[in-house]
Amino acid sequence: MQLLMTGFEPFGGSDVNPSALLAAHLAREQWPGMSVAFRLLPVVTGSESGSARAVLADAIADLRPEVVVCFGESARATHITFERVAVNLRDGPVDNAGVRCTDLPVEEGGPTAHFVTLPVRRMADACEGEGVPAALSMSAGTFLCNEVLYALLSGAAIGRWGFVRAAGFIHVPQLPEQARARGGPSMPLDHVVRGVRASVFSLVPPLG
Ligand code: PCA
C-alpha cells in the first residue's frame, strides 16, 4: 500500500509546524506492508503553481497513493483531531504569500461539503489505545487545512485520482515551545508521533 503523508510549513509567525515534523518523522520509519512518502505543503492558498493544492496535486500524480493523510497544526487543539468533513469555503487569516481570503469558495460551483474517506473512528480508537487523547471533529475550519482537504476529497470523488481509496486530515496540537510563546494547549511531539503512528498502523490490514 502506498501512503502519502503531508505536513505544512510554519505559518502565523511561528518558526515550526508540528504537522511537518510529525509527518516527516513517520515517513522515515519502517512500515511493514506500506510504502510511506512525505511532502511538505506551503501555506499558500489557491490552486496556482506554488500553492498547497498544486504541490499536493503534483505529489498525488507522481506517487499514485492509495491512501492520503494530510496533517496540520491547530493552536486550539487539545487532542489528535480527526477531521470528518471539508466545506467549500475559504475565509481565513493571511497566508505565507500575504493573501487573505474572505467568503470565497474552494471550488467555484462545487458541492457544499465532502466527507473524509479514512476510517476515522478506528484510527481515533487506535490513538486512544496508545494513551494519546483523540477526537473526531466536524470542522477543519475555513483556512488552508480545510481548503486542502476539500480539494483532496473532491479530486478523489470525481475520479481525477481514482486510485485514492481513502483520504483525510488530522489536526495536531501545537508544541509546548509554541504554547510557551503564545499560550494555549499543547502536546509534546513524541506523544503526537505515538498516537498518530498507531492510527496509521490501524489502516493495515487493508481498508475494508
Ligand atoms: N494549520 C492551518 C494551515 C496550516 C496549518 O498547519 C489550518 O488549520 O488551516
Short mmCIF file of C-alpha atoms and ligand atoms in Angstrom, two decimals:
data_model
loop_
_atom_site.label_atom_id
_atom_site.label_comp_id
_atom_site.label_asym_id
_atom_site.label_seq_id
_atom_site.Cartn_x
_atom_site.Cartn_y
_atom_site.Cartn_z
CA MET A 1 0.00 0.00 0.00
CA GLN A 2 1.36 3.41 -0.97
CA LEU A 3 0.59 6.10 1.58
CA LEU A 4 1.24 9.81 1.16
CA MET A 5 1.58 11.98 4.26
CA THR A 6 1.78 15.74 4.12
CA GLY A 7 2.54 18.44 6.69
CA PHE A 8 2.57 22.22 6.42
CA GLU A 9 5.41 24.69 6.65
CA PRO A 10 5.34 27.11 9.62
CA PHE A 11 2.86 29.98 9.46
CA GLY A 12 1.38 32.76 11.56
CA GLY A 13 4.69 33.98 12.97
CA SER A 14 5.81 30.59 14.27
CA ASP A 15 9.11 29.09 13.14
CA VAL A 16 7.96 25.49 13.47
CA ASN A 17 4.91 23.44 12.46
CA PRO A 18 4.42 20.15 14.32
CA SER A 19 2.46 18.70 11.38
CA ALA A 20 5.60 18.71 9.20
CA LEU A 21 7.82 17.37 11.98
CA LEU A 22 5.31 14.58 12.62
CA ALA A 23 4.77 13.53 9.01
CA ALA A 24 8.48 13.71 8.14
CA HIS A 25 9.29 11.64 11.23
CA LEU A 26 6.70 8.96 10.42
CA ALA A 27 7.78 8.77 6.78
CA ARG A 28 11.33 7.90 7.93
CA GLU A 29 10.09 4.89 9.93
CA GLN A 30 9.75 1.32 8.66
CA TRP A 31 6.13 0.43 7.80
CA PRO A 32 5.57 -3.29 7.18
CA GLY A 33 3.21 -3.65 4.23
CA MET A 34 3.27 0.07 3.43
CA SER A 35 5.40 2.44 1.48
CA VAL A 36 5.17 5.88 3.08
CA ALA A 37 6.12 9.17 1.42
CA PHE A 38 6.18 12.69 2.85
CA ARG A 39 5.63 16.04 1.15
CA LEU A 40 5.81 19.49 2.72
CA LEU A 41 2.96 21.80 1.70
CA PRO A 42 3.39 25.58 1.50
CA VAL A 43 0.95 27.71 3.48
CA VAL A 44 -0.32 29.31 0.28
CA THR A 45 -3.97 29.42 -0.74
CA GLY A 46 -5.38 28.91 -4.25
CA SER A 47 -4.59 26.42 -6.99
CA GLU A 48 -1.80 28.19 -8.87
CA SER A 49 1.75 26.85 -9.06
CA GLY A 50 3.35 27.13 -5.63
CA SER A 51 0.07 26.75 -3.73
CA ALA A 52 -0.60 23.95 -1.25
CA ARG A 53 -3.17 22.47 -3.61
CA ALA A 54 -0.76 22.45 -6.56
CA VAL A 55 2.03 20.82 -4.54
CA LEU A 56 -0.41 18.19 -3.26
CA ALA A 57 -1.76 17.50 -6.77
CA ASP A 58 1.79 17.03 -8.12
CA ALA A 59 2.64 14.64 -5.28
CA ILE A 60 -0.51 12.59 -5.87
CA ALA A 61 0.07 12.40 -9.63
CA ASP A 62 3.67 11.42 -9.01
CA LEU A 63 3.19 8.81 -6.27
CA ARG A 64 -0.30 7.49 -7.10
CA PRO A 65 -1.01 6.75 -3.40
CA GLU A 66 -3.93 4.58 -2.31
CA VAL A 67 -4.15 6.48 0.97
CA VAL A 68 -3.52 10.18 1.61
CA VAL A 69 -3.29 11.58 5.14
CA CYS A 70 -2.67 15.31 5.46
CA PHE A 71 -1.64 16.87 8.76
CA GLY A 72 -1.95 20.43 10.02
CA GLU A 73 -1.45 22.35 13.22
CA SER A 74 -4.30 23.71 15.28
CA ALA A 75 -3.31 26.08 18.09
CA ARG A 76 -6.67 25.33 19.76
CA ALA A 77 -6.47 21.53 19.63
CA THR A 78 -6.10 19.60 22.86
CA HIS A 79 -6.39 16.20 21.14
CA ILE A 80 -5.18 14.49 17.98
CA THR A 81 -8.13 15.66 15.94
CA PHE A 82 -9.53 13.54 13.10
CA GLU A 83 -11.46 15.73 10.70
CA ARG A 84 -14.65 14.25 9.24
CA VAL A 85 -15.69 16.89 6.72
CA ALA A 86 -14.41 19.70 4.48
CA VAL A 87 -16.56 22.65 3.39
CA ASN A 88 -16.47 24.71 0.20
CA LEU A 89 -15.37 27.94 1.88
CA ARG A 90 -12.15 29.91 2.15
CA ASP A 91 -12.27 32.53 4.87
CA GLY A 92 -9.12 32.77 6.87
CA PRO A 93 -6.11 34.71 8.04
CA VAL A 94 -3.29 35.90 5.79
CA ASP A 95 -1.27 33.06 4.25
CA ASN A 96 2.52 32.97 3.84
CA ALA A 97 2.23 34.75 0.46
CA GLY A 98 0.35 37.65 2.10
CA VAL A 99 -3.04 36.66 0.67
CA ARG A 100 -6.23 36.67 2.73
CA CYS A 101 -9.44 35.00 1.50
CA THR A 102 -12.83 36.23 2.59
CA ASP A 103 -16.09 34.48 1.66
CA LEU A 104 -14.54 32.60 -1.28
CA PRO A 105 -15.27 29.02 -2.35
CA VAL A 106 -12.52 26.40 -2.58
CA GLU A 107 -14.04 25.28 -5.89
CA GLU A 108 -16.50 27.51 -7.73
CA GLY A 109 -19.78 25.59 -8.07
CA GLY A 110 -18.51 22.64 -6.04
CA PRO A 111 -20.67 20.79 -3.51
CA THR A 112 -21.09 22.36 -0.09
CA ALA A 113 -19.05 19.70 1.64
CA HIS A 114 -17.20 16.41 1.26
CA PHE A 115 -16.89 13.67 3.86
CA VAL A 116 -13.49 12.25 4.69
CA THR A 117 -12.99 8.68 3.49
CA LEU A 118 -10.49 7.50 6.12
CA PRO A 119 -11.86 5.15 8.82
CA VAL A 120 -11.52 7.92 11.40
CA ARG A 121 -13.24 6.17 14.29
CA ARG A 122 -10.96 3.16 14.02
CA MET A 123 -7.98 5.49 13.76
CA ALA A 124 -9.03 7.58 16.77
CA ASP A 125 -9.59 4.40 18.82
CA ALA A 126 -6.09 3.22 17.93
CA CYS A 127 -4.67 6.56 19.05
CA GLU A 128 -6.56 6.40 22.35
CA GLY A 129 -5.32 2.84 22.76
CA GLU A 130 -1.82 4.30 22.99
CA GLY A 131 -3.00 6.64 25.74
CA VAL A 132 -2.92 9.68 23.46
CA PRO A 133 -6.14 11.74 23.50
CA ALA A 134 -8.05 11.68 20.20
CA ALA A 135 -11.20 13.41 18.99
CA LEU A 136 -13.41 13.38 15.90
CA SER A 137 -14.13 16.84 14.52
CA MET A 138 -16.90 18.23 12.34
CA SER A 139 -14.93 21.27 11.22
CA ALA A 140 -11.41 21.70 9.88
CA GLY A 141 -12.02 25.47 9.97
CA THR A 142 -12.07 27.64 6.86
CA PHE A 143 -8.35 28.24 6.34
CA LEU A 144 -5.83 26.20 4.39
CA CYS A 145 -6.28 22.84 6.11
CA ASN A 146 -9.95 22.80 5.14
CA GLU A 147 -9.07 24.01 1.63
CA VAL A 148 -6.53 21.25 1.07
CA LEU A 149 -8.86 18.62 2.49
CA TYR A 150 -11.75 19.80 0.30
CA ALA A 151 -9.58 19.71 -2.84
CA LEU A 152 -8.20 16.29 -1.92
CA LEU A 153 -11.64 14.77 -1.33
CA SER A 154 -13.04 16.47 -4.41
CA GLY A 155 -10.26 15.09 -6.64
CA ALA A 156 -10.78 11.59 -5.25
CA ALA A 157 -14.59 11.85 -5.56
CA ILE A 158 -14.62 12.91 -9.21
CA GLY A 159 -12.14 10.21 -10.17
CA ARG A 160 -9.30 12.61 -11.01
CA TRP A 161 -7.41 10.45 -8.54
CA GLY A 162 -9.42 7.25 -8.90
CA PHE A 163 -6.58 5.25 -7.31
CA VAL A 164 -7.00 7.11 -3.96
CA ARG A 165 -9.12 4.77 -1.84
CA ALA A 166 -9.05 6.74 1.40
CA ALA A 167 -8.12 10.31 2.25
CA GLY A 168 -8.41 12.58 5.24
CA PHE A 169 -6.94 15.18 7.52
CA ILE A 170 -5.61 15.16 11.06
CA HIS A 171 -5.05 18.33 13.08
CA VAL A 172 -2.40 18.13 15.78
CA PRO A 173 -1.92 20.43 18.79
CA GLN A 174 0.87 22.97 18.89
CA LEU A 175 4.15 22.06 20.57
CA PRO A 176 4.91 23.03 24.19
CA GLU A 177 7.52 25.54 22.98
CA GLN A 178 4.88 27.24 20.80
CA ALA A 179 2.41 27.31 23.68
CA ARG A 180 5.03 28.90 25.93
CA ALA A 181 5.42 31.72 23.42
CA ARG A 182 1.75 32.34 22.59
CA GLY A 183 -0.37 30.46 25.11
CA GLY A 184 -2.96 27.74 24.56
CA PRO A 185 -2.93 23.95 24.80
CA SER A 186 -0.07 21.82 23.54
CA MET A 187 1.18 18.25 23.19
CA PRO A 188 4.79 17.02 23.10
CA LEU A 189 5.88 15.76 19.68
CA ASP A 190 6.67 12.25 20.94
CA HIS A 191 3.06 11.85 22.14
CA VAL A 192 1.75 13.08 18.81
CA VAL A 193 4.02 10.67 16.95
CA ARG A 194 2.98 7.74 19.16
CA GLY A 195 -0.74 8.35 18.75
CA VAL A 196 -0.66 9.03 15.04
CA ARG A 197 1.65 6.09 14.38
CA ALA A 198 -0.92 3.77 15.98
CA SER A 199 -3.72 5.41 13.97
CA VAL A 200 -1.95 4.96 10.68
CA PHE A 201 -0.94 1.43 11.62
CA SER A 202 -4.64 0.64 12.16
CA LEU A 203 -5.04 1.08 8.38
CA VAL A 204 -3.19 -2.26 7.96
CA PRO A 205 -4.65 -4.85 7.32
CA PRO A 206 -6.16 -3.12 4.36
CA LEU A 207 -9.15 -0.84 4.34
CA GLY A 208 -12.50 -2.60 4.12
N1 PCA B 1 -2.80 24.80 10.02
C1 PCA B 1 -3.60 25.74 9.29
C2 PCA B 1 -2.96 25.86 7.93
C3 PCA B 1 -1.61 25.24 8.07
C4 PCA B 1 -1.65 24.51 9.34
O1 PCA B 1 -0.76 23.75 9.78
C5 PCA B 1 -5.08 25.39 9.29
O2 PCA B 1 -5.55 24.78 10.27
O3 PCA B 1 -5.80 25.70 8.35
#
